CSV table of C-alpha atoms in Angstrom, one decimal:
chain,number,residue,atom,x,y,z
A,1415,UNK,CA,25.9,-17.0,-2.5
A,1416,UNK,CA,24.7,-15.5,0.8
A,1417,UNK,CA,26.8,-13.0,2.7
A,1418,UNK,CA,29.1,-12.3,-0.2
A,1419,UNK,CA,26.0,-11.8,-2.4
A,1420,UNK,CA,24.6,-9.2,0.0
A,1421,UNK,CA,27.8,-7.4,0.7
A,1422,UNK,CA,29.1,-7.1,-2.8
A,1423,UNK,CA,28.7,-3.7,-4.5
A,1424,UNK,CA,25.1,-3.3,-5.6
A,1425,UNK,CA,24.2,-3.8,-9.2
A,1426,UNK,CA,23.7,-0.5,-11.1
A,1427,UNK,CA,20.4,1.1,-10.1
A,1428,UNK,CA,19.1,0.8,-13.7
A,1429,UNK,CA,19.5,-3.0,-13.6
A,1430,UNK,CA,17.7,-3.3,-10.3
A,1431,UNK,CA,15.0,-1.0,-11.7
A,1432,UNK,CA,14.7,-3.2,-14.8
A,1433,UNK,CA,14.3,-6.4,-12.7
A,1434,UNK,CA,11.6,-4.8,-10.5
A,1435,UNK,CA,9.8,-3.4,-13.6
A,1436,UNK,CA,9.9,-6.9,-15.1
A,1437,UNK,CA,8.1,-8.3,-12.0
A,1438,UNK,CA,5.5,-5.6,-12.3
A,1439,UNK,CA,5.0,-6.2,-16.0
A,1440,UNK,CA,4.4,-9.9,-15.3
A,1441,UNK,CA,2.3,-9.4,-12.1
A,1442,UNK,CA,1.4,-5.7,-11.7
A,1443,UNK,CA,0.5,-4.3,-8.3
A,1444,UNK,CA,-3.2,-3.5,-7.7
A,1445,UNK,CA,-4.5,-0.1,-8.7
A,1446,UNK,CA,-6.9,2.2,-7.0
A,1447,UNK,CA,-8.3,4.7,-9.6
A,1448,UNK,CA,-9.2,8.1,-8.1
A,1449,UNK,CA,-11.7,10.1,-10.0
A,1450,UNK,CA,-12.7,13.6,-9.0
A,1451,UNK,CA,-12.4,17.3,-9.6
A,1452,UNK,CA,-9.3,19.2,-8.6
A,1453,UNK,CA,-9.3,20.1,-4.8
A,1454,UNK,CA,-11.8,17.4,-4.1
A,1455,UNK,CA,-9.5,15.7,-1.6
A,1456,UNK,CA,-7.8,13.0,-3.6
A,1457,UNK,CA,-4.3,13.8,-2.4
A,1458,UNK,CA,-5.5,14.0,1.2
A,1459,UNK,CA,-7.1,10.6,0.8
A,1460,UNK,CA,-3.9,9.0,-0.4
A,1461,UNK,CA,-1.9,10.8,2.3
A,1462,UNK,CA,-4.2,9.6,5.1
A,1463,UNK,CA,-4.4,6.0,3.8
A,1464,UNK,CA,-0.6,5.6,3.3
A,1465,UNK,CA,0.9,8.1,5.7
A,1466,UNK,CA,3.0,9.4,2.8
A,1467,UNK,CA,3.8,13.1,2.7
A,1468,UNK,CA,4.7,12.8,-0.9
A,1469,UNK,CA,1.1,12.5,-2.0
A,1470,UNK,CA,0.7,16.2,-2.9
A,1471,UNK,CA,-0.1,17.7,-6.2
A,1472,UNK,CA,3.1,17.8,-8.2
A,1473,UNK,CA,5.1,15.6,-5.7
A,1474,UNK,CA,5.4,11.8,-5.9
A,1475,UNK,CA,3.2,11.6,-9.0
A,1476,UNK,CA,4.4,10.7,-12.5
A,1477,UNK,CA,2.6,10.9,-15.9
A,1478,UNK,CA,0.9,7.7,-16.9
A,1479,UNK,CA,-1.5,8.8,-19.6
A,1480,UNK,CA,-2.1,12.2,-21.2
A,1481,UNK,CA,-4.8,12.9,-18.5
A,1482,UNK,CA,-3.7,10.9,-15.5
A,1483,UNK,CA,-0.9,10.7,-13.0
A,1484,UNK,CA,0.4,7.6,-11.2
A,1485,UNK,CA,1.4,7.5,-7.5
A,1486,UNK,CA,3.4,4.4,-6.6
A,1487,UNK,CA,3.6,3.6,-2.9
A,1488,UNK,CA,6.1,3.6,-1.3
A,1489,UNK,CA,8.0,4.4,-4.4
A,1490,UNK,CA,8.4,3.4,-8.1
A,1491,UNK,CA,10.7,0.4,-7.4
A,1492,UNK,CA,9.0,-1.1,-4.4
A,1493,UNK,CA,5.3,-0.2,-5.0
A,1494,UNK,CA,2.8,-2.7,-3.6
A,1495,UNK,CA,-0.2,-0.4,-4.3
A,1496,UNK,CA,-0.7,2.2,-7.0
A,1497,UNK,CA,-3.1,5.2,-7.2
A,1498,UNK,CA,-4.2,6.5,-10.6
A,1499,UNK,CA,-5.2,10.1,-10.2
A,1500,UNK,CA,-7.2,11.4,-13.2
A,1501,UNK,CA,-6.5,15.1,-13.6
A,1502,UNK,CA,-8.3,15.8,-16.9
A,1503,UNK,CA,-11.8,16.2,-15.6
A,1504,UNK,CA,-11.5,20.0,-15.5
A,1505,UNK,CA,-10.8,20.0,-19.2
A,1506,UNK,CA,-13.7,20.4,-21.6
A,1507,UNK,CA,-14.5,17.2,-23.5
A,1508,UNK,CA,-12.5,14.9,-21.2
A,1509,UNK,CA,-12.4,11.5,-22.7
A,1510,UNK,CA,-11.7,8.7,-20.2
A,1511,UNK,CA,-10.9,6.1,-22.9
A,1512,UNK,CA,-7.2,6.2,-22.5
A,1513,UNK,CA,-7.3,6.0,-18.8
A,1514,UNK,CA,-9.9,3.1,-19.0
A,1515,UNK,CA,-7.6,1.2,-21.4
A,1516,UNK,CA,-4.7,1.7,-19.0
A,1517,UNK,CA,-6.8,0.3,-16.1
A,1518,UNK,CA,-8.3,-2.5,-18.2
A,1519,UNK,CA,-5.2,-4.6,-17.8
A,1520,UNK,CA,-5.1,-4.4,-14.0
A,1521,UNK,CA,-7.5,-5.4,-11.2
A,1522,UNK,CA,-8.6,-2.1,-9.7
A,1523,UNK,CA,-11.1,-0.2,-7.6
A,1524,UNK,CA,-12.7,3.0,-8.6
A,1525,UNK,CA,-12.9,5.6,-5.8
A,1526,UNK,CA,-15.0,8.7,-6.8
A,1527,UNK,CA,-14.0,11.7,-4.7
A,1528,UNK,CA,-16.3,14.6,-4.4
A,1529,UNK,CA,-16.8,17.4,-1.9
A,1530,UNK,CA,-20.0,16.8,0.1
A,1531,UNK,CA,-21.4,20.3,-0.6
A,1532,UNK,CA,-20.4,20.5,-4.3
A,1533,UNK,CA,-23.4,19.8,-6.5
A,1534,UNK,CA,-21.6,20.7,-9.8
A,1535,UNK,CA,-20.5,17.2,-10.5
A,1536,UNK,CA,-21.9,16.5,-14.0
A,1537,UNK,CA,-18.5,15.8,-15.6
A,1538,UNK,CA,-17.6,13.4,-12.8
A,1539,UNK,CA,-21.0,11.6,-12.9
A,1540,UNK,CA,-20.9,11.3,-16.7
A,1541,UNK,CA,-17.4,9.8,-16.6
A,1542,UNK,CA,-18.4,7.3,-13.9
A,1543,UNK,CA,-21.4,6.3,-16.0
A,1544,UNK,CA,-19.2,5.7,-19.0
A,1545,UNK,CA,-16.8,3.6,-17.0
A,1546,UNK,CA,-19.6,1.7,-15.4
A,1547,UNK,CA,-21.2,0.9,-18.7
A,1548,UNK,CA,-18.0,-0.6,-20.0
A,1549,UNK,CA,-17.1,-2.3,-16.8
A,1550,UNK,CA,-20.3,-2.9,-14.8
A,1551,UNK,CA,-18.5,-5.3,-12.5
A,1552,UNK,CA,-15.9,-2.9,-11.2
A,1553,UNK,CA,-16.4,-1.9,-7.6
A,1554,UNK,CA,-17.2,1.8,-7.0
A,1555,UNK,CA,-16.8,3.7,-3.7
A,1556,UNK,CA,-18.0,7.3,-3.6
A,1557,UNK,CA,-16.0,9.2,-1.0
A,1558,UNK,CA,-17.9,12.4,0.1
A,1559,UNK,CA,-15.3,14.8,1.5
A,1560,UNK,CA,-15.0,18.1,3.4
A,1561,UNK,CA,-18.0,17.5,5.6
A,1562,UNK,CA,-17.2,20.5,7.7
A,1563,UNK,CA,-18.1,22.8,4.8
A,1564,UNK,CA,-21.7,21.8,5.5
A,1565,UNK,CA,-21.6,22.5,9.2
A,1566,UNK,CA,-23.7,25.4,10.6
A,1567,UNK,CA,-20.6,27.3,11.8
A,1568,UNK,CA,-16.9,26.8,12.6
A,1569,UNK,CA,-17.6,25.9,16.2
A,1570,UNK,CA,-19.7,22.9,15.2
A,1571,UNK,CA,-17.9,19.6,15.9
A,1572,UNK,CA,-18.0,16.2,14.1
A,1573,UNK,CA,-20.9,14.1,15.1
A,1574,UNK,CA,-19.7,11.2,17.2
A,1575,UNK,CA,-20.1,8.3,17.0
A,1576,UNK,CA,-19.7,8.2,13.3
A,1577,UNK,CA,-23.3,8.7,12.0
A,1578,UNK,CA,-23.0,7.1,8.5
A,1579,UNK,CA,-22.7,3.4,9.2
A,1580,UNK,CA,-24.3,1.0,6.8
A,1581,UNK,CA,-25.1,3.7,4.3
A,1582,UNK,CA,-27.5,5.5,6.6
A,1583,UNK,CA,-27.4,9.2,7.6
A,1584,UNK,CA,-28.2,9.8,11.2
A,1585,UNK,CA,-30.7,12.5,12.2
A,1586,UNK,CA,-27.9,14.2,14.1
A,1587,UNK,CA,-26.2,15.3,10.8
A,1588,UNK,CA,-26.8,19.0,10.0
A,1589,UNK,CA,-29.8,19.4,7.6
A,1590,UNK,CA,-27.9,21.2,4.8
A,1591,UNK,CA,-25.1,18.6,4.8
A,1592,UNK,CA,-27.6,15.7,4.9
A,1593,UNK,CA,-29.6,17.2,2.0
A,1594,UNK,CA,-26.4,17.6,-0.1
A,1595,UNK,CA,-25.1,14.1,0.6
A,1596,UNK,CA,-28.5,12.6,-0.4
A,1597,UNK,CA,-28.6,14.6,-3.6
A,1598,UNK,CA,-25.1,13.3,-4.6
A,1599,UNK,CA,-26.2,9.7,-3.8
A,1600,UNK,CA,-29.3,10.2,-6.1
A,1601,UNK,CA,-26.9,10.9,-9.0
A,1602,UNK,CA,-25.6,7.3,-8.6
A,1603,UNK,CA,-29.0,5.6,-8.3
A,1604,UNK,CA,-28.4,3.3,-11.3
A,1605,UNK,CA,-24.8,2.4,-10.2
A,1606,UNK,CA,-24.1,0.0,-7.4
A,1607,UNK,CA,-21.8,2.0,-5.2
A,1608,UNK,CA,-20.8,2.4,-1.5
A,1609,UNK,CA,-20.9,5.9,0.0
A,1610,UNK,CA,-18.4,6.9,2.6
A,1611,UNK,CA,-18.6,10.5,4.1
A,1612,UNK,CA,-15.2,11.5,5.4
A,1613,UNK,CA,-13.4,14.6,6.7
A,1614,UNK,CA,-9.6,14.6,6.6
A,1615,UNK,CA,-8.3,17.8,8.1
A,1616,UNK,CA,-5.1,19.4,9.4
A,1617,UNK,CA,-4.7,19.6,13.2
A,1618,UNK,CA,-4.8,23.4,13.1
A,1619,UNK,CA,-8.3,23.3,11.7
A,1620,UNK,CA,-9.5,22.0,15.1
A,1621,UNK,CA,-11.6,19.1,14.1
A,1622,UNK,CA,-11.4,15.9,16.1
A,1623,UNK,CA,-10.6,13.3,14.9
A,1624,UNK,CA,-8.5,14.6,11.9
A,1625,UNK,CA,-9.2,11.4,10.0
A,1626,UNK,CA,-13.0,11.4,10.5
A,1627,UNK,CA,-14.5,8.3,8.8
A,1628,UNK,CA,-11.2,6.5,8.1
A,1629,UNK,CA,-12.4,3.2,9.7
A,1630,UNK,CA,-15.5,3.2,7.5
A,1631,UNK,CA,-13.5,3.9,4.4
A,1632,UNK,CA,-11.0,1.1,5.2
A,1633,UNK,CA,-13.8,-1.3,5.8
A,1634,UNK,CA,-15.4,-0.4,2.5
A,1635,UNK,CA,-12.1,-0.8,0.7
A,1636,UNK,CA,-11.3,-4.2,2.3
A,1637,UNK,CA,-14.8,-5.4,1.4
A,1638,UNK,CA,-14.4,-4.9,-2.3
A,1639,UNK,CA,-10.6,-4.8,-2.7
A,1640,UNK,CA,-9.3,-8.0,-1.0
A,1641,UNK,CA,-5.6,-7.4,-1.1
A,1642,UNK,CA,-4.9,-6.9,2.6
A,1643,UNK,CA,-3.6,-3.3,2.0
A,1644,UNK,CA,-4.7,-2.1,5.4
A,1645,UNK,CA,-2.7,-4.8,7.1
A,1646,UNK,CA,0.4,-4.0,5.1
A,1647,UNK,CA,0.2,-0.3,6.0
A,1648,UNK,CA,-0.3,-0.9,9.7
A,1649,UNK,CA,3.0,-0.3,11.4
A,1650,UNK,CA,2.9,-2.8,14.2
A,1651,UNK,CA,5.2,-5.6,15.2
A,1652,UNK,CA,5.8,-8.3,17.9
A,1653,UNK,CA,9.0,-6.5,18.9
A,1654,UNK,CA,8.5,-3.6,21.3
A,1655,UNK,CA,11.6,-1.8,20.0
A,1656,UNK,CA,10.2,-1.3,16.5
A,1657,UNK,CA,9.4,2.4,17.0
A,1658,UNK,CA,10.7,5.7,15.8
A,1659,UNK,CA,11.5,7.4,12.6
A,1660,UNK,CA,13.8,4.7,11.2
A,1661,UNK,CA,11.1,2.1,11.7
A,1662,UNK,CA,8.5,4.3,10.1
A,1663,UNK,CA,10.7,4.9,7.1
A,1664,UNK,CA,11.8,1.3,6.6
A,1665,UNK,CA,8.4,-0.4,7.1
A,1666,UNK,CA,6.7,0.3,3.7
A,1667,UNK,CA,9.9,-0.5,1.8
A,1668,UNK,CA,10.2,-3.8,3.5
A,1669,UNK,CA,6.6,-4.6,2.5
A,1670,UNK,CA,7.5,-3.5,-1.0
A,1671,UNK,CA,10.6,-5.7,-1.2
A,1672,UNK,CA,8.7,-8.7,0.3
A,1673,UNK,CA,5.9,-8.4,-2.2
A,1674,UNK,CA,8.4,-8.1,-5.1
A,1675,UNK,CA,10.4,-11.1,-3.9
A,1676,UNK,CA,7.3,-13.1,-3.6
A,1677,UNK,CA,6.1,-12.1,-7.0
A,1678,UNK,CA,9.5,-12.9,-8.5
A,1679,UNK,CA,9.2,-16.4,-6.9
A,1680,UNK,CA,5.8,-16.8,-8.6
A,1681,UNK,CA,7.2,-16.2,-12.1
A,1682,UNK,CA,7.6,-19.8,-13.5
A,1683,UNK,CA,11.2,-19.4,-14.6
A,1684,UNK,CA,13.2,-20.9,-11.7
A,1685,UNK,CA,16.7,-19.7,-12.5
A,1686,UNK,CA,15.6,-16.2,-13.5
A,1687,UNK,CA,13.2,-15.8,-10.5
A,1688,UNK,CA,15.9,-17.0,-8.0
A,1689,UNK,CA,18.4,-14.5,-9.4
A,1690,UNK,CA,15.7,-11.7,-9.1
A,1691,UNK,CA,14.8,-12.7,-5.6
A,1692,UNK,CA,18.5,-12.5,-4.6
A,1693,UNK,CA,18.8,-9.1,-6.1
A,1694,UNK,CA,15.6,-7.8,-4.4
A,1695,UNK,CA,16.5,-9.1,-1.0
A,1696,UNK,CA,20.1,-7.8,-1.2
A,1697,UNK,CA,18.8,-4.4,-2.3
A,1698,UNK,CA,16.4,-4.5,0.7
A,1699,UNK,CA,19.3,-5.1,3.1
A,1700,UNK,CA,21.3,-2.2,1.7
A,1701,UNK,CA,18.2,0.1,1.8
A,1702,UNK,CA,17.6,-0.7,5.5
A,1703,UNK,CA,21.2,0.0,6.3
A,1704,UNK,CA,20.9,3.4,4.6
A,1705,UNK,CA,17.7,4.2,6.6
A,1706,UNK,CA,19.4,3.5,9.8
A,1707,UNK,CA,22.7,5.1,8.8
A,1708,UNK,CA,24.7,2.1,9.7
A,1709,UNK,CA,27.1,0.0,7.6
A,1710,UNK,CA,26.0,-3.5,6.5
A,1711,UNK,CA,29.0,-5.6,7.6
A,1712,UNK,CA,30.0,-9.2,7.6
A,1713,UNK,CA,29.7,-9.2,11.4
A,1714,UNK,CA,26.1,-8.0,11.4
A,1715,UNK,CA,25.1,-10.5,8.7
A,1716,UNK,CA,27.0,-13.2,10.5
A,1717,UNK,CA,25.3,-12.6,13.8
A,1718,UNK,CA,21.9,-12.6,12.2
A,1719,UNK,CA,22.5,-15.7,10.0
A,1720,UNK,CA,24.0,-17.7,12.9
A,1721,UNK,CA,21.0,-16.8,15.1
A,1722,UNK,CA,18.2,-17.6,12.7
A,1723,UNK,CA,19.9,-20.3,10.7
A,1724,UNK,CA,22.8,-20.2,8.2
A,1725,UNK,CA,20.5,-21.6,5.5
A,1726,UNK,CA,18.5,-18.4,5.5
A,1727,UNK,CA,21.2,-16.1,4.3
A,1728,UNK,CA,23.3,-18.8,2.6
A,1729,UNK,CA,20.4,-19.5,0.4
A,1730,UNK,CA,18.9,-16.1,0.1
A,1731,UNK,CA,16.4,-16.4,-2.7
A,1732,UNK,CA,17.3,-20.0,-3.5
A,1733,UNK,CA,14.2,-22.3,-3.2
A,1734,UNK,CA,16.4,-25.4,-2.8
A,1735,UNK,CA,18.1,-24.0,0.3
A,1736,UNK,CA,15.1,-22.3,1.9
A,1737,UNK,CA,14.0,-25.7,3.2
A,1738,UNK,CA,16.7,-25.3,5.9
A,1739,UNK,CA,14.9,-22.3,7.5
A,1740,UNK,CA,14.1,-23.5,11.0
A,1741,UNK,CA,10.5,-22.3,11.0
A,1742,UNK,CA,9.7,-24.2,7.9
A,1743,UNK,CA,11.3,-27.6,8.6
A,1744,UNK,CA,11.9,-30.2,5.9
A,1745,UNK,CA,8.3,-30.4,4.9
A,1746,UNK,CA,8.4,-27.3,2.7
A,1747,UNK,CA,11.3,-28.5,0.7
A,1748,UNK,CA,11.4,-27.6,-3.0
A,1749,UNK,CA,7.7,-26.6,-2.9
A,1750,UNK,CA,8.4,-23.2,-1.5
A,1751,UNK,CA,5.7,-20.8,-2.5
A,1752,UNK,CA,5.6,-17.1,-3.4
A,1753,UNK,CA,3.9,-16.4,-0.1
A,1754,UNK,CA,6.7,-18.1,1.8
A,1755,UNK,CA,9.4,-16.2,-0.1
A,1756,UNK,CA,7.6,-13.0,0.7
A,1757,UNK,CA,7.3,-14.0,4.4
A,1758,UNK,CA,11.1,-14.9,4.5
A,1759,UNK,CA,12.0,-11.5,3.0
A,1760,UNK,CA,9.7,-9.7,5.4
A,1761,UNK,CA,11.2,-11.6,8.4
A,1762,UNK,CA,14.7,-10.9,7.3
A,1763,UNK,CA,14.0,-7.2,6.8
A,1764,UNK,CA,12.4,-6.8,10.2
A,1765,UNK,CA,15.2,-8.8,11.9
A,1766,UNK,CA,17.8,-6.5,10.4
A,1767,UNK,CA,15.8,-3.4,11.6
A,1768,UNK,CA,15.7,-4.8,15.1
A,1769,UNK,CA,19.5,-5.5,15.0
A,1770,UNK,CA,20.2,-2.0,13.8
A,1771,UNK,CA,17.9,-0.5,16.3
A,1772,UNK,CA,19.8,-2.2,19.1
A,1773,UNK,CA,23.1,-1.3,17.6
A,1774,UNK,CA,22.2,2.4,17.5
A,1775,UNK,CA,21.5,2.2,21.2
A,1776,UNK,CA,24.9,0.7,21.8
A,1777,UNK,CA,23.5,-2.7,22.9
A,1778,UNK,CA,24.0,-6.2,21.8
A,1779,UNK,CA,21.4,-8.8,20.8
A,1780,UNK,CA,21.5,-12.4,21.8
A,1781,UNK,CA,21.1,-15.1,19.1
A,1782,UNK,CA,18.0,-16.3,20.9
A,1783,UNK,CA,16.3,-12.9,20.7
A,1784,UNK,CA,17.2,-12.5,17.1
A,1785,UNK,CA,15.8,-15.9,16.3
A,1786,UNK,CA,12.6,-15.1,18.2
A,1787,UNK,CA,12.2,-11.8,16.3
A,1788,UNK,CA,12.8,-13.5,12.9
A,1789,UNK,CA,10.4,-16.4,13.6
A,1790,UNK,CA,7.7,-14.0,14.9
A,1791,UNK,CA,8.1,-11.5,12.0
A,1792,UNK,CA,8.2,-14.3,9.4
A,1793,UNK,CA,4.9,-15.6,10.6
A,1794,UNK,CA,3.5,-12.1,10.8
A,1795,UNK,CA,4.6,-11.3,7.3
A,1796,UNK,CA,3.2,-14.6,5.9
A,1797,UNK,CA,-0.2,-13.9,7.5
A,1798,UNK,CA,-0.2,-10.2,6.5
A,1799,UNK,CA,0.6,-10.9,2.8
A,1800,UNK,CA,-1.6,-14.0,2.4
A,1801,UNK,CA,-4.4,-12.0,0.7
A,1802,UNK,CA,-1.9,-10.4,-1.7
A,1803,UNK,CA,-0.8,-13.8,-3.0
A,1804,UNK,CA,-4.1,-15.5,-3.4
A,1805,UNK,CA,-3.9,-14.9,-7.2
A,1806,UNK,CA,-0.3,-15.7,-7.9
A,1807,UNK,CA,0.5,-18.9,-9.8
A,1808,UNK,CA,2.5,-20.6,-7.1
A,1809,UNK,CA,0.4,-19.7,-4.0
């Protein structure tokens, strides 16, 4: 196992897809259910939260039920967060039963998206009431969008600092906008919900900031949806050279592979889970190589494995051999958890990114620096993914 396992031709894509689907069937990723009228700002919300340009109507979404579409981020195979976008609300007699049944099996958050100045929300409100009646414990966040449509004129700027903290509406908010926001809140008087006014705009529209209210939205999501999604999406690192388009492209996929590997390790079938972890990690290495446009060679893997410990790559995915990873020491032994497997996968992915980044610059990397990058990124990944693995069997 090890270098040969990684370098050998990849298994057929359909087999990799089947393994990843099996993981999600056993331990599905969390789902955020978006409910709102067309043009209410759902795609903009997904795009701003994830940074994905694929979150557009008709792009990146796939059918899930007859009236809903699913957006897997970063993609269908490596998704660590899912968005369910209900699109049937514009249809007369929309029945949310099928969508509710789909979501029943998965822990999820309901985000209701409505334009701040749109008072024609009866279909949305009635649907939320029906969902709430069936699942009164499900958290609800009402995101009130397009605030600028309630400004006195196009020259009016966002009120700063953000005037909607703690559910209040500051007196500085224009009267018409304030009145409309309060009216929408009144419609939810018997439903416990958080209200977050936002305005996500394009740069050419001239509003600053373009992601007005994003911090308040993230705080609300983190309060009721404790999966650490914000930390996973933040593209930061201990290594200064993790910058640029290649890093931006690789980051969410490394998170996805790390989560998948950890979930595979959590499935209580040792032989099967080890094989799946090996496949997931090997696929990650090949994917990173494609992102950077560089070959995955024996030399590159040899330099990395010799720097961070031969046991890491030699036992890729094998719980019995992971005890040799320097940062763990002997104490972890056979009790390696899903979280540690995810942390190892994350650390390996980031180390390969760093190696490739230096290679593209024509430089070499010392074993000491590679080891430092791996150890730092392993620890970062373990801390980052801790919330995600609170509910897995082996964490």
